Amino acid sequence: MKPVSGINLVYGENGAGKTNVLEGVYYLQGLNSFRGARRGDLIQHGQSFAILQQSVDTQEGVKSAVIRIDVRGVGALVNSRRPPSYADYRHQFPAIYFSPENYNLVDGSPALRRQYLDTLFSAADPDYAQRLRTYRRILLHRKAAIKRQPSSSALLTAIHHQVALSAERLTNRKMALFSRFKKAFSGQEESPCGLQLKMAFYPKVSYREEMFQRLQKEFTGMAVPIGPHRDELEFTFQGKSARAFASRGQKRLLLFQLKLAELAFLEARTEEEAILVLDDPFSELDERGVSRLKDILRTRQAFLSALTPDALPKSIDVPVATFHISSGVLSSP
């Protein structure tokens, strides 16, 4: 597959493997699957590992990346060097995935929306990723301490100090990034769609001190029901809960606006143009959405899937490469 700098259209019947191709492209940018697939599911049946490679023009020059996936983990090299972290890798290769039919982010569990924010902010800001890793690691230490010793132990008290401090640092960074992300979301144009971050813990004075006191006095079991890992992202439409009151079309509009904001936010943070990975993007967009997407496609490299090679609007004046896929075999007609 030799992509062009404009639109790369992968077409074929349902089940032919279009989404697998897009998943491979996206994995090369973010080291994760937009479908939440396990590593073993990304490896060809009968093989022990998979290799993905790419060469990308960036602000710093051409960067070559090689990814190796096996059931034990993922290894990455950029210009033959191992990046300091996954977050550093993602920061170098921003990418946006969009499918008009993916309503899980609105309708699904809070865990999906928490994961969405953590993934986005980690890709945009390696410092956020580091704070998130530290916070999660300390929570695991707390669980281990509770298993080994009584809740009144000096060790657990020390860990609670660490949890509270780490939670405060992560929350401060999250709020700063969310403020910028919400500005990108709300600043596109007048829209009935809204975005809110509902904190799981609102301290009266000191986040660190109050969280420590509650950990010591109220939460003696394994669960920690307050802290940044319990914050909730909420979507609204005309001021009401989108999950409860928005129609399918309204949710589609909300998700498209969210992706436009994600694009602006990521590119501002990374100072690189994001690669677009779009699964049948024109199937459910209205005329206005199609027009806005066409403007974006004129200026960025994109990988699209569709049933037929004529799925693109005729007015898109950019280079297009088409690839046909059948039974998992990709060819250039």
CSV table of C-alpha atoms in Angstrom, one decimal:
chain,number,residue,atom,x,y,z
A,1,MET,CA,0.0,0.0,0.0
A,2,LYS,CA,1.6,3.3,-1.2
A,3,PRO,CA,-0.6,6.1,0.2
A,4,VAL,CA,-0.8,9.6,-1.2
A,5,SER,CA,-0.6,12.9,0.8
A,6,GLY,CA,-4.3,13.4,0.1
A,7,ILE,CA,-7.1,10.9,0.4
A,8,ASN,CA,-6.5,7.1,0.5
A,9,LEU,CA,-9.8,5.3,0.0
A,10,VAL,CA,-10.0,1.6,0.9
A,11,TYR,CA,-13.2,0.1,-0.5
A,12,GLY,CA,-14.8,-3.4,-0.5
A,13,GLU,CA,-17.8,-5.4,0.7
A,14,ASN,CA,-18.7,-5.6,4.3
A,15,GLY,CA,-16.4,-8.0,6.1
A,16,ALA,CA,-13.7,-7.8,3.5
A,17,GLY,CA,-11.2,-6.2,5.9
A,18,LYS,CA,-11.6,-2.4,5.4
A,19,THR,CA,-11.7,-1.6,9.1
A,20,ASN,CA,-8.6,-3.8,9.7
A,21,VAL,CA,-6.6,-1.7,7.4
A,22,LEU,CA,-7.8,1.5,9.1
A,23,GLU,CA,-7.0,-0.1,12.5
A,24,GLY,CA,-3.4,-0.8,11.3
A,25,VAL,CA,-2.9,2.8,10.2
A,26,TYR,CA,-4.4,4.2,13.5
A,27,TYR,CA,-2.3,1.7,15.6
A,28,LEU,CA,0.9,3.1,14.0
A,29,GLN,CA,0.0,6.5,15.3
A,30,GLY,CA,-1.4,5.9,18.7
A,31,LEU,CA,-0.2,2.4,19.7
A,32,ASN,CA,-3.8,1.4,20.5
A,33,SER,CA,-6.8,0.0,18.8
A,34,PHE,CA,-9.9,2.2,18.2
A,35,ARG,CA,-12.0,-0.9,18.6
A,36,GLY,CA,-10.4,-1.8,21.9
A,37,ALA,CA,-8.9,-5.1,20.5
A,38,ARG,CA,-6.6,-7.2,22.5
A,39,ARG,CA,-3.0,-7.5,21.2
A,40,GLY,CA,-3.5,-11.1,20.3
A,41,ASP,CA,-6.4,-10.2,18.1
A,42,LEU,CA,-4.1,-7.9,16.0
A,43,ILE,CA,-1.8,-10.7,15.0
A,44,GLN,CA,-2.5,-12.9,12.0
A,45,HIS,CA,-3.7,-16.4,12.9
A,46,GLY,CA,-0.8,-18.8,13.2
A,47,GLN,CA,1.8,-16.1,13.7
A,48,SER,CA,3.5,-15.1,16.9
A,49,PHE,CA,3.9,-11.4,16.2
A,50,ALA,CA,3.0,-8.5,13.9
A,51,ILE,CA,5.1,-5.7,12.4
A,52,LEU,CA,3.9,-2.3,11.3
A,53,GLN,CA,6.0,0.3,9.7
A,54,GLN,CA,5.6,3.9,8.5
A,55,SER,CA,7.5,6.9,7.3
A,56,VAL,CA,6.1,10.3,8.1
A,57,ASP,CA,7.0,13.9,7.1
A,58,THR,CA,6.9,16.0,10.3
A,59,GLN,CA,8.0,19.5,11.3
A,60,GLU,CA,11.3,18.0,12.4
A,61,GLY,CA,11.8,16.1,9.2
A,62,VAL,CA,11.1,12.5,8.1
A,63,LYS,CA,10.5,10.1,10.9
A,64,SER,CA,10.4,6.3,10.4
A,65,ALA,CA,8.6,4.2,13.0
A,66,VAL,CA,8.5,0.4,13.4
A,67,ILE,CA,6.0,-1.3,15.7
A,68,ARG,CA,6.3,-4.9,16.9
A,69,ILE,CA,3.2,-6.4,18.5
A,70,ASP,CA,3.1,-9.7,20.4
A,71,VAL,CA,0.9,-11.1,23.2
A,72,ARG,CA,3.4,-9.8,25.8
A,73,GLY,CA,3.5,-6.2,24.8
A,74,VAL,CA,4.2,-3.6,22.1
A,75,GLY,CA,7.7,-2.3,21.1
A,76,ALA,CA,8.3,0.9,19.2
A,77,LEU,CA,11.3,2.5,17.5
A,78,VAL,CA,11.4,6.0,16.0
A,79,ASN,CA,14.3,6.5,13.7
A,80,SER,CA,15.8,3.4,15.2
A,81,ARG,CA,15.5,4.7,18.7
A,82,ARG,CA,13.2,3.6,21.5
A,83,PRO,CA,10.9,6.6,22.6
A,84,PRO,CA,11.0,7.4,26.3
A,85,SER,CA,7.3,6.4,26.6
A,86,TYR,CA,4.2,5.5,24.7
A,87,ALA,CA,2.9,9.0,25.4
A,88,ASP,CA,6.0,10.5,23.8
A,89,TYR,CA,5.5,8.3,20.7
A,90,ARG,CA,1.8,9.4,20.4
A,91,HIS,CA,2.8,13.0,20.8
A,92,GLN,CA,4.9,12.7,17.7
A,93,PHE,CA,2.2,11.1,15.5
A,94,PRO,CA,-1.2,12.6,16.2
A,95,ALA,CA,-4.2,10.9,14.7
A,96,ILE,CA,-8.0,11.2,14.7
A,97,TYR,CA,-10.4,8.3,14.3
A,98,PHE,CA,-14.0,9.0,13.4
A,99,SER,CA,-17.0,6.8,12.5
A,100,PRO,CA,-20.5,8.4,12.3
A,101,GLU,CA,-22.1,5.3,13.8
A,102,ASN,CA,-19.9,5.1,16.9
A,103,TYR,CA,-22.3,6.3,19.6
A,104,ASN,CA,-20.7,4.3,22.4
A,105,LEU,CA,-18.9,7.4,23.6
A,106,VAL,CA,-22.3,9.1,24.3
A,107,ASP,CA,-24.4,6.1,25.2
A,108,GLY,CA,-21.8,3.8,26.8
A,109,SER,CA,-20.5,3.5,30.4
A,110,PRO,CA,-18.6,6.4,32.1
A,111,ALA,CA,-15.4,4.3,31.9
A,112,LEU,CA,-15.4,4.8,28.1
A,113,ARG,CA,-15.6,8.5,28.4
A,114,ARG,CA,-12.9,8.5,31.1
A,115,GLN,CA,-10.7,6.4,28.9
A,116,TYR,CA,-11.3,8.8,26.0
A,117,LEU,CA,-10.2,11.8,27.9
A,118,ASP,CA,-7.1,10.1,29.3
A,119,THR,CA,-6.1,8.8,25.9
A,120,LEU,CA,-6.6,12.2,24.3
A,121,PHE,CA,-4.8,14.2,27.0
A,122,SER,CA,-2.0,11.7,27.1
A,123,ALA,CA,-1.4,12.0,23.4
A,124,ALA,CA,-1.5,15.8,23.6
A,125,ASP,CA,0.6,16.2,26.7
A,126,PRO,CA,3.3,13.7,27.9
A,127,ASP,CA,3.3,15.4,31.3
A,128,TYR,CA,-0.4,14.4,31.8
A,129,ALA,CA,0.5,10.8,30.8
A,130,GLN,CA,3.3,10.7,33.3
A,131,ARG,CA,1.0,12.0,36.1
A,132,LEU,CA,-1.6,9.5,35.1
A,133,ARG,CA,0.8,6.6,35.3
A,134,THR,CA,2.1,7.8,38.7
A,135,TYR,CA,-1.4,8.1,40.1
A,136,ARG,CA,-2.5,4.6,38.9
A,137,ARG,CA,0.6,3.1,40.3
A,138,ILE,CA,0.1,4.6,43.7
A,139,LEU,CA,-3.5,3.3,43.8
A,140,LEU,CA,-2.2,-0.2,43.1
A,141,HIS,CA,0.3,0.2,46.0
A,142,ARG,CA,-2.6,1.2,48.2
A,143,LYS,CA,-4.6,-2.0,47.3
A,144,ALA,CA,-1.5,-4.1,48.0
A,145,ALA,CA,-1.0,-2.4,51.4
A,146,ILE,CA,-4.6,-3.0,52.4
A,147,LYS,CA,-4.2,-6.7,51.6
A,148,ARG,CA,-1.1,-7.0,53.7
A,149,GLN,CA,-1.7,-4.7,56.7
A,150,PRO,CA,-4.6,-3.2,58.8
A,151,SER,CA,-6.1,0.1,57.5
A,152,SER,CA,-4.5,1.9,60.5
A,153,SER,CA,-0.9,1.1,59.5
A,154,ALA,CA,1.7,3.8,59.1
A,155,LEU,CA,2.4,2.5,55.6
A,156,LEU,CA,-1.1,3.0,54.5
A,157,THR,CA,-1.1,6.6,56.0
A,158,ALA,CA,2.0,7.3,54.0
A,159,ILE,CA,0.4,5.9,50.8
A,160,HIS,CA,-2.7,8.0,51.4
A,161,HIS,CA,-0.5,11.1,51.5
A,162,GLN,CA,1.0,10.0,48.1
A,163,VAL,CA,-2.5,9.3,46.6
A,164,ALA,CA,-3.8,12.7,47.7
A,165,LEU,CA,-0.7,14.6,46.3
A,166,SER,CA,-0.8,12.6,43.0
A,167,ALA,CA,-4.5,13.1,42.6
A,168,GLU,CA,-4.1,16.8,43.1
A,169,ARG,CA,-1.4,17.1,40.5
A,170,LEU,CA,-3.3,15.0,38.0
A,171,THR,CA,-6.5,16.9,38.5
A,172,ASN,CA,-4.8,20.3,38.1
A,173,ARG,CA,-3.3,19.2,34.8
A,174,LYS,CA,-6.6,17.6,33.6
A,175,MET,CA,-8.6,20.8,34.4
A,176,ALA,CA,-6.1,23.0,32.5
A,177,LEU,CA,-6.2,20.7,29.4
A,178,PHE,CA,-10.0,20.3,29.6
A,179,SER,CA,-10.4,24.1,29.6
A,180,ARG,CA,-8.4,24.3,26.3
A,181,PHE,CA,-10.3,21.3,24.8
A,182,LYS,CA,-13.7,22.8,25.7
A,183,LYS,CA,-12.7,26.1,24.1
A,184,ALA,CA,-11.9,24.2,20.9
A,185,PHE,CA,-15.2,22.4,21.2
A,186,SER,CA,-17.3,25.5,21.9
A,187,GLY,CA,-15.4,27.9,19.8
A,188,GLN,CA,-16.1,26.3,16.4
A,189,GLU,CA,-19.5,28.1,15.9
A,190,GLU,CA,-22.8,28.5,17.6
A,191,SER,CA,-24.0,25.0,18.4
A,192,PRO,CA,-26.6,23.3,20.7
A,193,CYS,CA,-23.9,20.7,21.7
A,194,GLY,CA,-22.2,21.1,25.1
A,195,LEU,CA,-19.3,19.5,27.0
A,196,GLN,CA,-18.8,19.3,30.8
A,197,LEU,CA,-16.3,17.8,33.1
A,198,LYS,CA,-18.0,16.7,36.4
A,199,MET,CA,-15.4,16.2,39.1
A,200,ALA,CA,-15.8,13.3,41.5
A,201,PHE,CA,-14.5,15.4,44.3
A,202,TYR,CA,-15.0,19.1,44.9
A,203,PRO,CA,-12.9,20.2,47.9
A,204,LYS,CA,-13.9,23.2,50.0
A,205,VAL,CA,-10.4,24.4,50.5
A,206,SER,CA,-7.4,22.1,49.8
A,207,TYR,CA,-7.8,19.2,47.4
A,208,ARG,CA,-4.8,17.3,48.8
A,209,GLU,CA,-5.7,17.7,52.5
A,210,GLU,CA,-9.3,16.9,52.1
A,211,MET,CA,-8.8,13.9,50.0
A,212,PHE,CA,-6.2,12.6,52.5
A,213,GLN,CA,-8.6,13.0,55.4
A,214,ARG,CA,-11.4,11.2,53.5
A,215,LEU,CA,-9.1,8.4,52.6
A,216,GLN,CA,-8.0,8.0,56.2
A,217,LYS,CA,-11.5,8.2,57.8
A,218,GLU,CA,-14.1,7.1,55.2
A,219,PHE,CA,-12.6,4.8,52.6
A,220,THR,CA,-10.9,1.9,54.4
A,221,GLY,CA,-11.7,-0.7,51.7
A,222,MET,CA,-10.1,-1.4,48.3
A,223,ALA,CA,-12.3,1.1,46.4
A,224,VAL,CA,-11.5,4.8,46.2
A,225,PRO,CA,-14.8,6.5,45.0
A,226,ILE,CA,-13.3,9.9,44.7
A,227,GLY,CA,-10.3,11.3,42.7
A,228,PRO,CA,-9.5,11.9,39.1
A,229,HIS,CA,-10.1,8.3,38.1
A,230,ARG,CA,-13.8,8.9,38.9
A,231,ASP,CA,-14.3,12.2,37.0
A,232,GLU,CA,-17.1,12.1,34.4
A,233,LEU,CA,-17.3,13.6,31.0
A,234,GLU,CA,-20.8,14.7,30.2
A,235,PHE,CA,-22.3,15.6,26.8
A,236,THR,CA,-25.3,17.8,26.5
A,237,PHE,CA,-27.6,18.9,23.7
A,238,GLN,CA,-29.6,22.1,24.2
A,239,GLY,CA,-28.6,22.0,27.9
A,240,LYS,CA,-29.9,18.5,28.5
A,241,SER,CA,-28.1,15.2,28.9
A,242,ALA,CA,-27.3,14.0,25.4
A,243,ARG,CA,-27.4,10.4,26.5
A,244,ALA,CA,-30.9,10.6,27.9
A,245,PHE,CA,-32.6,13.1,25.5
A,246,ALA,CA,-30.6,13.5,22.2
A,247,SER,CA,-31.8,11.7,19.1
A,248,ARG,CA,-29.6,9.6,16.9
A,249,GLY,CA,-29.0,12.6,14.5
A,250,GLN,CA,-28.3,14.9,17.3
A,251,LYS,CA,-25.7,12.5,18.8
A,252,ARG,CA,-24.1,12.2,15.3
A,253,LEU,CA,-23.8,16.0,15.2
A,254,LEU,CA,-22.3,16.0,18.7
A,255,LEU,CA,-19.7,13.4,17.8
A,256,PHE,CA,-18.7,15.2,14.7
A,257,GLN,CA,-18.2,18.4,16.6
A,258,LEU,CA,-16.2,16.5,19.2
A,259,LYS,CA,-13.9,15.2,16.5
A,260,LEU,CA,-13.4,18.7,15.0
A,261,ALA,CA,-12.4,19.9,18.5
A,262,GLU,CA,-10.1,16.9,19.0
A,263,LEU,CA,-8.4,17.7,15.7
A,264,ALA,CA,-7.9,21.4,16.6
A,265,PHE,CA,-6.8,20.5,20.2
A,266,LEU,CA,-4.3,17.8,19.2
A,267,GLU,CA,-2.7,19.9,16.4
A,268,ALA,CA,-2.3,22.9,18.6
A,269,ARG,CA,-0.6,20.8,21.3
A,270,THR,CA,1.7,18.7,19.1
A,271,GLU,CA,2.3,21.3,16.4
A,272,GLU,CA,1.9,18.6,13.8
A,273,GLU,CA,-0.9,17.9,11.3
A,274,ALA,CA,-3.0,14.9,12.4
A,275,ILE,CA,-3.6,11.9,10.2
A,276,LEU,CA,-7.3,11.3,9.7
A,277,VAL,CA,-8.7,7.7,10.0
A,278,LEU,CA,-12.3,7.8,8.9
A,279,ASP,CA,-14.6,4.7,8.8
A,280,ASP,CA,-17.3,5.3,6.1
A,281,PRO,CA,-17.4,9.0,7.1
A,282,PHE,CA,-20.0,10.3,4.6
A,283,SER,CA,-22.7,7.6,5.3
A,284,GLU,CA,-24.6,9.5,8.0
A,285,LEU,CA,-23.4,13.1,7.8
A,286,ASP,CA,-25.9,15.8,6.7
A,287,GLU,CA,-25.0,18.3,4.0
A,288,ARG,CA,-23.4,20.7,6.4
A,289,GLY,CA,-21.3,18.0,8.0
A,290,VAL,CA,-20.2,16.8,4.5
A,291,SER,CA,-19.2,20.3,3.6
A,292,ARG,CA,-17.1,20.8,6.7
A,293,LEU,CA,-15.4,17.4,6.3
A,294,LYS,CA,-14.5,18.2,2.7
A,295,ASP,CA,-12.7,21.3,3.9
A,296,ILE,CA,-10.7,19.3,6.3
A,297,LEU,CA,-9.8,16.6,3.8
A,298,ARG,CA,-8.4,19.2,1.4
A,299,THR,CA,-5.6,20.0,3.9
A,300,ARG,CA,-4.6,16.7,5.6
A,301,GLN,CA,-3.7,13.2,4.8
A,302,ALA,CA,-6.6,10.9,5.3
A,303,PHE,CA,-7.5,7.1,5.2
A,304,LEU,CA,-11.1,6.4,4.5
A,305,SER,CA,-13.2,3.3,4.1
A,306,ALA,CA,-16.3,2.9,1.9
A,307,LEU,CA,-18.3,0.2,0.1
A,308,THR,CA,-17.6,1.5,-3.4
A,309,PRO,CA,-14.8,3.6,-5.0
A,310,ASP,CA,-17.3,6.4,-6.0
A,311,ALA,CA,-18.2,7.1,-2.3
A,312,LEU,CA,-16.4,10.5,-2.2
A,313,PRO,CA,-18.2,13.7,-3.1
A,314,LYS,CA,-17.2,14.7,-6.6
A,315,SER,CA,-16.3,18.3,-5.5
A,316,ILE,CA,-13.2,17.2,-3.5
A,317,ASP,CA,-10.3,18.6,-5.3
A,318,VAL,CA,-7.4,16.7,-3.8
A,319,PRO,CA,-5.2,13.7,-4.8
A,320,VAL,CA,-7.0,10.4,-4.2
A,321,ALA,CA,-5.6,6.9,-4.2
A,322,THR,CA,-8.0,4.0,-4.2
A,323,PHE,CA,-7.4,0.5,-2.8
A,324,HIS,CA,-9.6,-2.5,-3.2
A,325,ILE,CA,-9.8,-5.1,-0.4
A,326,SER,CA,-11.3,-8.6,-0.8
A,327,SER,CA,-11.0,-11.4,1.7
A,328,GLY,CA,-8.3,-9.5,3.5
A,329,VAL,CA,-6.2,-9.0,0.3
A,330,LEU,CA,-5.4,-5.3,-0.6
A,331,SER,CA,-4.8,-4.3,-4.2
A,332,SER,CA,-4.5,-1.1,-6.2
A,333,PRO,CA,-6.9,-1.2,-9.2
